[in-house]
Coordinates of C-alpha atoms in Angstrom, one line a residue:
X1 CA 37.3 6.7 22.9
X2 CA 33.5 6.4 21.1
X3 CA 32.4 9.9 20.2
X4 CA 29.3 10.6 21.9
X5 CA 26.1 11.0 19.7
X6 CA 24.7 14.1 19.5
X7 CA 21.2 13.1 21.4
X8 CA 23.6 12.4 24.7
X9 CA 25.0 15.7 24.5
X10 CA 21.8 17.1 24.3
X11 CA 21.0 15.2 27.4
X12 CA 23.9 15.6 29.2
X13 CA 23.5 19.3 28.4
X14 CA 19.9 19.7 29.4
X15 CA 20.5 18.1 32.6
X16 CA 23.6 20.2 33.4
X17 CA 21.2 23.1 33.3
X18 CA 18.2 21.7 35.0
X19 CA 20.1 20.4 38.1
X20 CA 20.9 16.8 37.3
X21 CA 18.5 13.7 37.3
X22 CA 17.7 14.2 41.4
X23 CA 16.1 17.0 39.9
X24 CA 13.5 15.5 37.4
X25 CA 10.8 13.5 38.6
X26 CA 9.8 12.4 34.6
X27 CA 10.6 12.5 31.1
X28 CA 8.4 12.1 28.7
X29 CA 7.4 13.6 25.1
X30 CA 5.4 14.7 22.8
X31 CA 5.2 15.6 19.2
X32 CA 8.0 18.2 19.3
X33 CA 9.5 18.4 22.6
X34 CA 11.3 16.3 25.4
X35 CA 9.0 17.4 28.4
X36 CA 10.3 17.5 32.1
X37 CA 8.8 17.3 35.6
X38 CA 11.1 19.5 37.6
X39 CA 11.2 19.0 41.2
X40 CA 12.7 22.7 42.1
X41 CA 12.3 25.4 39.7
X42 CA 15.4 27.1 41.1
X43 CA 17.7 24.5 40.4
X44 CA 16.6 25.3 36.5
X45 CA 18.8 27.7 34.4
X46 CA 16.4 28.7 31.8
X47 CA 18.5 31.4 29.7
X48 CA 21.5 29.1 29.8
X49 CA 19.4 26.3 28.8
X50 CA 18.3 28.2 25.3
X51 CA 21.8 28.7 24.7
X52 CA 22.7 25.0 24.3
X53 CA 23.1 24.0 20.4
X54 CA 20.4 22.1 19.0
X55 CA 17.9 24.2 21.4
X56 CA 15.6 25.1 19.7
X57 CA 13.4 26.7 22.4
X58 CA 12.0 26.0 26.1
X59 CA 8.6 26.5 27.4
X60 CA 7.5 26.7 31.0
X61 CA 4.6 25.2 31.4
X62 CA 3.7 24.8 35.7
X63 CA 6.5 22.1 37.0
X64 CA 6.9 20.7 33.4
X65 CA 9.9 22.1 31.4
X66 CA 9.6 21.7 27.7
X67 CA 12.6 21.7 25.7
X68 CA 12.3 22.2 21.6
X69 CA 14.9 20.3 19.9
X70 CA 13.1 19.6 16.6
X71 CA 10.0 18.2 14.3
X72 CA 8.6 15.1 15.5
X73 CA 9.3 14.2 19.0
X74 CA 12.6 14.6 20.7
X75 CA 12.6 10.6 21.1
X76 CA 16.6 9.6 21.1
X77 CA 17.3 12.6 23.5
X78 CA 14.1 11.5 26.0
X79 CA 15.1 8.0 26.1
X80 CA 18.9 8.9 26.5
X81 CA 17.6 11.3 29.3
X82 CA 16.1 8.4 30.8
X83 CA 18.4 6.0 30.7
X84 CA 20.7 8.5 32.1
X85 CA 18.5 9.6 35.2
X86 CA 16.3 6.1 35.4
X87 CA 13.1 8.3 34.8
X88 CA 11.1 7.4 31.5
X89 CA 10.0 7.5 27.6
X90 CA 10.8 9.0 24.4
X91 CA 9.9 8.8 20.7
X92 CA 11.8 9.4 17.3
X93 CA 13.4 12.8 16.2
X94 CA 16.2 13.7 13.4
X95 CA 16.4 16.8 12.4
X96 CA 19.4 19.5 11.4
X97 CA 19.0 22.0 14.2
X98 CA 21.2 24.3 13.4
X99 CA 19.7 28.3 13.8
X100 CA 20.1 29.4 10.6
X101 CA 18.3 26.6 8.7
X102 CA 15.7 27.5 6.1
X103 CA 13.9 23.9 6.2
X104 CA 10.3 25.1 6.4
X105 CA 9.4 22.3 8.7
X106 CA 12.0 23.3 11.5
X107 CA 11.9 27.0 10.8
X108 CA 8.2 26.4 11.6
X109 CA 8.2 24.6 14.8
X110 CA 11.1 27.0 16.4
X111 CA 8.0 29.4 15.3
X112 CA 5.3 27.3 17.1
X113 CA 7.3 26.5 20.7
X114 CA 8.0 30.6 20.3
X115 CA 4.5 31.8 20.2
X116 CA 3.2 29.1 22.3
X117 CA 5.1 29.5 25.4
X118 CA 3.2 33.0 25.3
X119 CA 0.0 31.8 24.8
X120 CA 0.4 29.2 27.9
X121 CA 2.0 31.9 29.9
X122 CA -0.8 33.8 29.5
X123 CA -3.5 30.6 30.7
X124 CA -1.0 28.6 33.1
X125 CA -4.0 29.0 35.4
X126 CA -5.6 26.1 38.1
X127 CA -8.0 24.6 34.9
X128 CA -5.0 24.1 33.0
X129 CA -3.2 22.3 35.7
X130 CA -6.0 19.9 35.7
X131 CA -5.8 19.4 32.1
X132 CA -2.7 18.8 32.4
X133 CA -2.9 16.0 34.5
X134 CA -5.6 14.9 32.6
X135 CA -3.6 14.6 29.5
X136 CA -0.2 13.1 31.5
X137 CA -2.9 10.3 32.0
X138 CA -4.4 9.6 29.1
X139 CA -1.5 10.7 26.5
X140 CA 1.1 7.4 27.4
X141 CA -2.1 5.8 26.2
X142 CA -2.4 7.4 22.7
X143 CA -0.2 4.8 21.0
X144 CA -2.2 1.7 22.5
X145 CA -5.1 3.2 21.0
X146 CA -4.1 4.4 17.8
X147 CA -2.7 0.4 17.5
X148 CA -5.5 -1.3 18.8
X149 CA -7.9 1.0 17.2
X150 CA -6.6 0.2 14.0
X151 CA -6.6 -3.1 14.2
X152 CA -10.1 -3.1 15.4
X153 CA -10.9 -1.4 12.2
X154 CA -9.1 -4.3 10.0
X155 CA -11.1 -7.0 12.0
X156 CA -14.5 -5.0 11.4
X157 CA -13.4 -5.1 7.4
X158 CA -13.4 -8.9 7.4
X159 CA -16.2 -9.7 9.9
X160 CA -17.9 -7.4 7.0
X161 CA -16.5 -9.4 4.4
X162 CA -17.3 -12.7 5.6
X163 CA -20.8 -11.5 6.4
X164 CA -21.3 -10.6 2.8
X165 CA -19.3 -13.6 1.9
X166 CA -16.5 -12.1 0.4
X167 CA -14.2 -14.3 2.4
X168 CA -14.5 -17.9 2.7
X169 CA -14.8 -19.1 6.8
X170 CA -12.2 -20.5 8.5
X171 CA -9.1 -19.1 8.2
X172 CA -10.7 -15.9 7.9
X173 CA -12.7 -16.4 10.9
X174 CA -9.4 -17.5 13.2
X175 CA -8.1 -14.3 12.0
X176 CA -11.1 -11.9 13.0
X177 CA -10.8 -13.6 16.2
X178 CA -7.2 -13.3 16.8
X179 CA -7.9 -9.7 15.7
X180 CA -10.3 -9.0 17.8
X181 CA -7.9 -10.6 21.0
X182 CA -5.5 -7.8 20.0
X183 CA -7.6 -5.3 20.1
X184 CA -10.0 -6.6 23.2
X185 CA -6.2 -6.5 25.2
X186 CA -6.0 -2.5 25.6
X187 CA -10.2 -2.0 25.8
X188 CA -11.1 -4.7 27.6
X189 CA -8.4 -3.6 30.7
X190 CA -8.8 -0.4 29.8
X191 CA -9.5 1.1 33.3
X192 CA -6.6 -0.4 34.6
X193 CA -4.2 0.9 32.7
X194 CA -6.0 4.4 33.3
X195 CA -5.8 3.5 36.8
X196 CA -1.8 2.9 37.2
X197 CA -1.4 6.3 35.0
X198 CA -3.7 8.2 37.4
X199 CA -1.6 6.5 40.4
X200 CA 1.6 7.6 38.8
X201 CA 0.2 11.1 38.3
X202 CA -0.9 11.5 41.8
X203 CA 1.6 10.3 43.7
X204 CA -0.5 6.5 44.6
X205 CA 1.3 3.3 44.4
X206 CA 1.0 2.0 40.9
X207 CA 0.0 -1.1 41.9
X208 CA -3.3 -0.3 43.9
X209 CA -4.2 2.0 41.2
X210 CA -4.6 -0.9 38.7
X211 CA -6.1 -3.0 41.4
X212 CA -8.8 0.2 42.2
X213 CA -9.6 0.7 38.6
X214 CA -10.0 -2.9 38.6
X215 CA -12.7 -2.9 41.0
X216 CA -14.9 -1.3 39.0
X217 CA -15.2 -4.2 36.9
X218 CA -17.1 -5.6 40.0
X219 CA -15.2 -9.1 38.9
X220 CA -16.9 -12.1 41.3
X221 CA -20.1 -10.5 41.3
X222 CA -23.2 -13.2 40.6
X223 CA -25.9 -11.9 37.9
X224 CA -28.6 -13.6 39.8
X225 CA -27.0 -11.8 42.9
X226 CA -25.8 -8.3 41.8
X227 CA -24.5 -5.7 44.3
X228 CA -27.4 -2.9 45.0
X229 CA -26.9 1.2 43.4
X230 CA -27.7 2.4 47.1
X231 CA -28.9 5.6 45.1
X232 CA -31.0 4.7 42.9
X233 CA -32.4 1.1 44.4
X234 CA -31.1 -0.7 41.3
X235 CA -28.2 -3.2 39.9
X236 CA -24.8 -2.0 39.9
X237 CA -23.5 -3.0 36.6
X238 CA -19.9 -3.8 35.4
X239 CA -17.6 -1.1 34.3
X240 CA -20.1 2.0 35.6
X241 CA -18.9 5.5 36.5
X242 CA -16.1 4.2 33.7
X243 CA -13.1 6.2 33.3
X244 CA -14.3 9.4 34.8
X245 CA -15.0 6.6 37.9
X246 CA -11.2 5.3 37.8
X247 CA -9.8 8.6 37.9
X248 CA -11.6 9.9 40.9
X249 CA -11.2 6.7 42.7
X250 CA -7.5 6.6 42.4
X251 CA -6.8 10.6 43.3
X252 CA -8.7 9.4 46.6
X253 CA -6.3 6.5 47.0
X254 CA -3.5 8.9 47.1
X255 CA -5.2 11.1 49.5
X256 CA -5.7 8.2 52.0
X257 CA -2.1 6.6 51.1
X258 CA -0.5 9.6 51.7
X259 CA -2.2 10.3 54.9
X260 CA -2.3 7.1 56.3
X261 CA 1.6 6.5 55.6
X262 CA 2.2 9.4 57.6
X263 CA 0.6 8.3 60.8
X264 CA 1.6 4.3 60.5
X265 CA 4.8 3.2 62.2
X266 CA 7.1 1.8 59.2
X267 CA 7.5 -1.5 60.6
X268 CA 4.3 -2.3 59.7
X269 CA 3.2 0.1 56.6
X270 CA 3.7 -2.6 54.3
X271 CA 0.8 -4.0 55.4
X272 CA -1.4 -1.9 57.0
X273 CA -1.2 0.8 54.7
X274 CA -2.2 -1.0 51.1
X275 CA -4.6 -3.1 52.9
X276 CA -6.5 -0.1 54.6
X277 CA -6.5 1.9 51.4
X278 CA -8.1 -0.8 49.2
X279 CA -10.2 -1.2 51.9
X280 CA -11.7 2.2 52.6
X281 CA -11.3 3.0 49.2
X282 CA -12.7 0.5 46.8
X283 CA -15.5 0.6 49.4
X284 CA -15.8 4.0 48.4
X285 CA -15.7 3.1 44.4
X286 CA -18.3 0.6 44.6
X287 CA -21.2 2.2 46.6
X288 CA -20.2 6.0 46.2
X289 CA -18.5 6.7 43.1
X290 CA -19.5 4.2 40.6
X291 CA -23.2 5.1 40.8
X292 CA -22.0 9.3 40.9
X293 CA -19.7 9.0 38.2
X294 CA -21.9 6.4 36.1
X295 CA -24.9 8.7 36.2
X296 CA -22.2 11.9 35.1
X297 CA -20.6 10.2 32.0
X298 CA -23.8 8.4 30.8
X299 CA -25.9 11.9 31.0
X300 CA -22.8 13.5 29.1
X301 CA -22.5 10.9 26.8
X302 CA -25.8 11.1 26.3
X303 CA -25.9 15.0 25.9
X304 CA -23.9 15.1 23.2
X305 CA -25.3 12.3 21.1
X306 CA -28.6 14.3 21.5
X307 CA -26.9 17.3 20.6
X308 CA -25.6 15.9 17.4
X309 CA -29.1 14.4 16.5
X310 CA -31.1 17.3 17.4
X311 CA -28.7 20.0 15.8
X312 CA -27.4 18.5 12.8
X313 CA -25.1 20.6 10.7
X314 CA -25.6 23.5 13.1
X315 CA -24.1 21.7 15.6
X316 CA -21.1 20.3 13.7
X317 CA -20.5 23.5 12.9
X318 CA -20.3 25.5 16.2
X319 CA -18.3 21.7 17.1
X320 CA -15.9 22.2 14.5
X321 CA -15.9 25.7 14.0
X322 CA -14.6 26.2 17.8
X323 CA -12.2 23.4 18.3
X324 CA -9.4 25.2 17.3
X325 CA -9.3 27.6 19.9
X326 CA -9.9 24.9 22.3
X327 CA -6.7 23.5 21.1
X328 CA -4.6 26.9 21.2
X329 CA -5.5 27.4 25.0
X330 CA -4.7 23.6 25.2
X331 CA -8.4 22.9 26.7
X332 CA -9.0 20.1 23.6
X333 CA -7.3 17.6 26.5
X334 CA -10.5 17.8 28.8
X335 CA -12.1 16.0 26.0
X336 CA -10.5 12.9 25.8
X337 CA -11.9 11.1 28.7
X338 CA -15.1 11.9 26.7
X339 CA -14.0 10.6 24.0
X340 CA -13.4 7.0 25.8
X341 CA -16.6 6.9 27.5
X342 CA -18.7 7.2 24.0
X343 CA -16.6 4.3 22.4
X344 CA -17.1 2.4 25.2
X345 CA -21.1 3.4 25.1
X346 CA -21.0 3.1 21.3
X347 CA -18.5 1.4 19.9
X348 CA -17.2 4.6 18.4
X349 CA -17.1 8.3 19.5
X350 CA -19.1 10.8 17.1
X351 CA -17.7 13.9 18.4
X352 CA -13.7 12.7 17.5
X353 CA -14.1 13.0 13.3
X354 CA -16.3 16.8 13.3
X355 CA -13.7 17.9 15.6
X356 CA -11.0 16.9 13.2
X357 CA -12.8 18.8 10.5
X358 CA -11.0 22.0 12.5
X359 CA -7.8 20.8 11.4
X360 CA -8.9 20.4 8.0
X361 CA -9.8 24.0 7.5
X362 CA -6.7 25.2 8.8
X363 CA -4.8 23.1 6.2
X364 CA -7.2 24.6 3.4
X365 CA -6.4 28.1 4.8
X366 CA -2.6 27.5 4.7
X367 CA -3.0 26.7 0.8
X368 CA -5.2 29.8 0.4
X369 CA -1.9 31.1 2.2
X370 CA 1.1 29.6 0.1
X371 CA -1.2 30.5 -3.3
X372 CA -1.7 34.5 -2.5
X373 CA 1.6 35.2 -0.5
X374 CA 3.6 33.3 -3.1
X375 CA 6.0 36.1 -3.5
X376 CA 6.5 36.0 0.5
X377 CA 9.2 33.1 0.7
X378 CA 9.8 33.6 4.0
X379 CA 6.0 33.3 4.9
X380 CA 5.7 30.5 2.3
X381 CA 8.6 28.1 3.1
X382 CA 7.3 27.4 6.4
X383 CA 3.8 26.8 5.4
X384 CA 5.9 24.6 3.1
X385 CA 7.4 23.0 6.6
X386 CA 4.0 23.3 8.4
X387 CA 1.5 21.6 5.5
X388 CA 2.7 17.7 5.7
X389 CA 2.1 17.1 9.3
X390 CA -0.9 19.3 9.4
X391 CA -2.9 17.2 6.4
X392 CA -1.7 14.0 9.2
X393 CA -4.0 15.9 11.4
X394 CA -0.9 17.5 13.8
X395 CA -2.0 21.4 13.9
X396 CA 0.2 22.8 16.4
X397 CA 2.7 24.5 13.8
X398 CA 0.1 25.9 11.8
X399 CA -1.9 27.3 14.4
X400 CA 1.5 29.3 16.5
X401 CA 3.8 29.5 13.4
X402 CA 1.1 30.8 10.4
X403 CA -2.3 31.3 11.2
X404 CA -2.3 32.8 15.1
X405 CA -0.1 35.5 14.4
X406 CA -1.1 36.9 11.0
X407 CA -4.7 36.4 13.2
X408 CA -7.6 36.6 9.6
X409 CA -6.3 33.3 8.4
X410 CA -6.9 32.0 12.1
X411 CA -10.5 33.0 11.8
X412 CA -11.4 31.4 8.3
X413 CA -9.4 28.6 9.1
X414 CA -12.0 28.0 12.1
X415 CA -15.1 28.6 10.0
X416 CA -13.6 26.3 7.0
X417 CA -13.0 23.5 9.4
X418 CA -17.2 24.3 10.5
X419 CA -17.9 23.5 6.9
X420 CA -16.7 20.5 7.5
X421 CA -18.5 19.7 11.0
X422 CA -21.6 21.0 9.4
X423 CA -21.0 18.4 6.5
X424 CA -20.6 15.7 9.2
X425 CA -23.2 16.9 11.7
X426 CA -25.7 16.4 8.8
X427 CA -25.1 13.1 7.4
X428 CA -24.6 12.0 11.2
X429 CA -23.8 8.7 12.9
X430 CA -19.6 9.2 11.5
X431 CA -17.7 7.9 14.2
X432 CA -14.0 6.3 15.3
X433 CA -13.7 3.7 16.8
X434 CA -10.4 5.0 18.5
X435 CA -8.7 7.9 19.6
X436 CA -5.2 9.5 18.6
X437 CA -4.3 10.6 14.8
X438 CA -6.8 12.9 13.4
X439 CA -6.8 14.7 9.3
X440 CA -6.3 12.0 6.8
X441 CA -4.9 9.6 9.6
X442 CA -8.3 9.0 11.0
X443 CA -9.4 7.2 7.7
X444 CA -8.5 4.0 8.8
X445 CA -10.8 4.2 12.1
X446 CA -13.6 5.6 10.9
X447 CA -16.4 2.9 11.7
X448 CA -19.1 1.0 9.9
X449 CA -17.6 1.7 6.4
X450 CA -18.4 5.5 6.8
X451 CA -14.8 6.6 5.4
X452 CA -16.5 8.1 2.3
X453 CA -18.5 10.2 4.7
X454 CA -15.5 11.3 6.8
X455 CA -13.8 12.1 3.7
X456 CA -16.3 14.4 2.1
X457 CA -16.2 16.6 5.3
X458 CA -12.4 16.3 5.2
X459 CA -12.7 17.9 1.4
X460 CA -15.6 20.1 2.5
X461 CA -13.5 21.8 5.4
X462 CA -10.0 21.8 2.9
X463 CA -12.1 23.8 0.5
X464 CA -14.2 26.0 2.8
X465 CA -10.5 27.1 4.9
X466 CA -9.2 27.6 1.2
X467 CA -12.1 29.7 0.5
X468 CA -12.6 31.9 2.9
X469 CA -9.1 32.7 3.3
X470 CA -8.5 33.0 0.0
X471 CA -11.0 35.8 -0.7
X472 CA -11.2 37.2 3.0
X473 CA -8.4 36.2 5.5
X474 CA -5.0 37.4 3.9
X475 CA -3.0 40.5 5.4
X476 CA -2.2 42.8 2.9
X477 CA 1.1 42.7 4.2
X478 CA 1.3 39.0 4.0
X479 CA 1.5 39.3 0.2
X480 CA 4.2 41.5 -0.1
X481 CA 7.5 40.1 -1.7
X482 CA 10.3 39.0 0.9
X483 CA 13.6 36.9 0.7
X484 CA 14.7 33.4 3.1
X485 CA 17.4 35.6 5.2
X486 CA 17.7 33.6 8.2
X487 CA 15.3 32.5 11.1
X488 CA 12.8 35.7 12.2
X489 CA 11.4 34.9 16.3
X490 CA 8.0 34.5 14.6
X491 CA 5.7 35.3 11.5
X492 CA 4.5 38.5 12.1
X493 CA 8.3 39.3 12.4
X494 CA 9.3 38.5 9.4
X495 CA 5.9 40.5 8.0
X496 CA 7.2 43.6 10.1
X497 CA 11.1 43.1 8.1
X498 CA 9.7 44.0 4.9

C-alpha cells in the first residue's frame, strides 16, 4: 500500500474538521495559507482543526477559513484539497512544521497568522467584505500579470534597443512582436477575464460574465457610426467605464440571473434565462454604466496623477508613509482596480512603485532591529525568517510577527518607507507597467528605463526605516538578552519571558 504524502493528510485532515467537500464552495491560496469558502460555519470545528499536526494556525475571516500550514503558499495541500473535493487552485509550500522549530522563517509566519487573525477580528466589518470580493477577483489574476508584465518589460528593452540601434532588425523585430502578442493576450482581454472572476464571485454564470465584460469593448461598432454617450451627447468609446464598468455590470447580471431563474419554468431556463439577461443587461452596460463608470475611473485616474504632479515629494510621502496601515487592516486590496485603470490610461501605474517604498522602510527598520536587539535571539531569528521575503516585497510577517507588536518600529518603518515615496514623488513619472511583486521584484517592471529611479527610493526608504528606527523606534525591552527556547504565541511574548 503507497504511504500517503503528508499534503493529503493535511487535506484529508482539514476536511474531516470542516465538514467534508459538500461543505466548501472554493479553495484557493495565498502567500501562506490554503484559504476556504465554507458553506455552513457550524459544520466547522475550529479548536480541533488547530490541533491537526502541521497546523500552524487558522484564521476566520467572514465565510473564508484560512488554514496556516507554512511559508509560501500552502500549494500541494490546496491542489490536493481540490482534487479531492473538485473545487480549485493551489501554489507551492515545503516547509518542516513541526511546533517546536526555531527556523526564523516559520517561527515568524506562525507569528504573523497569530496576530492577524486579531487584527481582522477586530475590522471583519461590511467594507472588508467588499474588499474581499474585490481581491477574490482580481488576486487569480496576479500571476497573469506579473508574467505578462514582465514580458512586456523585456519587449520594451528591445523596441528600445532597436530604436537606438543596438540590435540589428529582423529577427529582433519578429521577437518584439511575438513579445508583445504574449503580453497583448492577458491586457488586451483583460475585462473578460475580470468579468468570469466577478461571475464566479457572485454567483453569475461564468460564461455571460465574460460575454458582459466583453461588451464593453463595443466590438462591431462602425467609427464613422459610433453609438451615442446618452449623458453627455458624445461617442461612446471602446473599453470605457473599464474595469470598475465590468465589475458593476456583472454583480447586475447575477442580480437579474438569479431573479429571473426563480420565476422561469425549467423547461425553458436554458433559453430564456441567458438570453434575457444579456439582453437587459448589456443594455444596461452600454447606455448606463459605461458612460457612469468611464466618467468615475477617468476622474480618479486623473485625480491622482494630478495629485502626484501637484504634490511632489509631499505626496509620495503621505502615499508611502500610510500604505502600511492600509495593508494591516487589509484595505491595500481596494486599490488594485486602480491600479489597472492607470496602466490601461498610461501604459504604467504611478501610484504602484511609492507605495512599495512602505515595504522598503519596514525592511530597513527590521535591520535597525536585528543590529540593536542582537543579544535578543529570539527576537532576532525571526527577523532572520521575516527579512528574505520582505526585501521580495512580501510584508505580511514583518508587519504581525516584528514590527506591529513591539508598535515604535511599526511607526518608523512607516515614515522610512515616506522617505522613499518622497524620493519618488519628486523625481515623478516612475511607474510599472504591471501589477503583483513589489520591493526589489518590481525592478524588472518599472517602465521607460526608470529602474535607477525606483531603485534610489528603494535605498532611500531602506536607509530612512533603518534610521529612524535605529535611533528612535527600539523598546528598551527589545534589547535585552534572551535565549531560542521554543515557539512564544507572538513577539511581545517572548519580550514579556525575559
Amino acid at each position: 500500500m503507497a504511504k500517503i504524502s503528508n499534503e493529503a493528510r493535511l487535506a484529508q485532515a482539514i476536511y474531516q474538521h470542516i465538514g467534508g467537500p459538500t461543505n466548501t464552495s472554493k479553495v484557493y491560496n495565498c502567500m501562506t495559507r490554503v484559504r476556504i469558502n465554507i458553506k455552513d460555519d457550524h459544520q466547522v470545528d475550529i479548536e480541533a482543526l488547530k490541533l491537526v499536526e502541521g497546523v500552524m494556525g487558522v484564521v476566520e475571516d467572514g465565510d473564508t477559513l484560512q488554514v496556516v500550514v507554512g511559508p509560501g503558499t500552502a500549494a500541494k495541500v490546496a491542489n490536493v484539497m481540490a482534487d479531492q473535493g473538485h473545487v480549485q487552485q493551489g501554489r507551492q509550500v515545503q516547509e518542516n512544521l513541526d511546533q517546536d522549530l526555531t527556523s526564523g522563517r516559520s517561527e515568524a509566519e506562525r507569528i504573523t497568522a497569530e496576530n492577524k487573525n486579531k487584527q481582522k477580528q477586530k475590522n471583519n466589518t461590511p467594507f472588508k467584505q467588499a474588499l474581499k470580493v474585490i481581491a477574490s477577483i482580481f488576486v487569480p489574476l496576479i500571476p497573469a500579470f506579473v508574467g505578462a508584465g514582465i514580458i512586456g518589460g523585456i519587449a520594451s528593452i528591445i523596441q528600445n534597443m532597436l530604436t537606438v540601434g543596438a540590435l540589428e532588425p529582423g529577427m529582433w523585430d519578429n521577437i518584439f512582436l511575438v513579445l508583445k502578442i504574449l503580453q497583448n493576450g492577458l491586457f488586451a482581454y483583460l475585462n473578460i477575464y475580470i468579468g468570469i472572476n466577478a461571475a464566479r464571485v457572485f454567483g453569475a454564470t461564468e460564461g455571460l460574465g465574460g460575454v458582459v465584460a466583453g461588451v464593453t469593448y463595443l466590438t462591431g461598432m462602425l467609427p464613422e457610426a459610433p453609438l451615442p454617450n446618452i449623458f453627455t451627447g458624445g461617442d461612446l468609446a471602446a473599453g470605457q467605464g473599464g474595469v470598475i464598468g465590468v465589475i458593476i455590470a456583472v454583480y447586475l447580471l447575477s442580480l437579474v440571473e438569479k431573479s429571473l431563474r426563480k420565476v422561469i419554468p425549467d423547461a425553458i431556463d436554458i433559453i430564456v434565462t441567458p438570453t434575457i439577461s444579456l439582453l437587459v443587461v448589456g443594455m444596461m452596460t452600454i447606455f448606463l454604466i459605461m458612460p457612469i463608470a468611464g466618467f468615475v475611473s477617468t476622474s480618479l485616474v486623473g485625480a491622482i496623477n494630478w495629485v502626484l504632479q501637484v504634490g511632489g515629494a509631499f505626496a509620495g510621502f503621505i502615499l508611502g508613509a500610510t500604505f502600511l496601515p492600509l495593508v494591516m487592516f487589509g484595505l491595500h486590496q481596494i486599490l488594485t482596480p486602480i491600479h489597472i485603470e492607470m496602466i490601461a490610461a498610461t501604459g504604467k501605474t504611478v501610484l504602484l512603485p511609492i507605495l512599495a517604498m512602505a515595504g522598503a522602510g519596514q525592511v530597513g527598520a527590521a535591520f535597525a532591529l536585528w543590529l540593536k536587539c542582537r543579544r535578543n535571539k529570539q527576537l532576532t531569528n525571526i527577523i532572520k525568517g521575516s527579512l528574505p521575503v520582505g526585501i521580495l516585497g512580501i510584508g505580511e510577517p514583518l508587519i504581525y510577527a516584528v514590527t506591529l507588536p513591539l508598535g515604535r518600529p511599526f511607526v518608523t518603518a512607516c515614515l522610512g518607507g515616506g522617505i522613499g515615496g518622497a524620493v519618488l514623488g519628486a523625481i515623478g513619472g516612475v511607474g510599472a507597467t504591471a501589477i503583483g511583486p513589489s520591493g526589489v521584484a518590481l525592478i524588472p517592471l518599472i517602465a521607460d528605463g526608470q529602474w535607477p529611479a525606483y531603485v534610489m527610493g528603494l535605498v532611500a526608504a531602506y536607509i530612512g526605516g533603518f534610521i529612524l528606527t535605529y535611533f528612535f523606534g527600539v523598546p528598551q525591552t527589545a534589547q535585552e538578552a534572551s535565549e531560542i527556547t521554543g515557539s512564544p504565541s507572538n513577539t511581545m511574548e517572548a519580550l514579556d519571558n525575559l
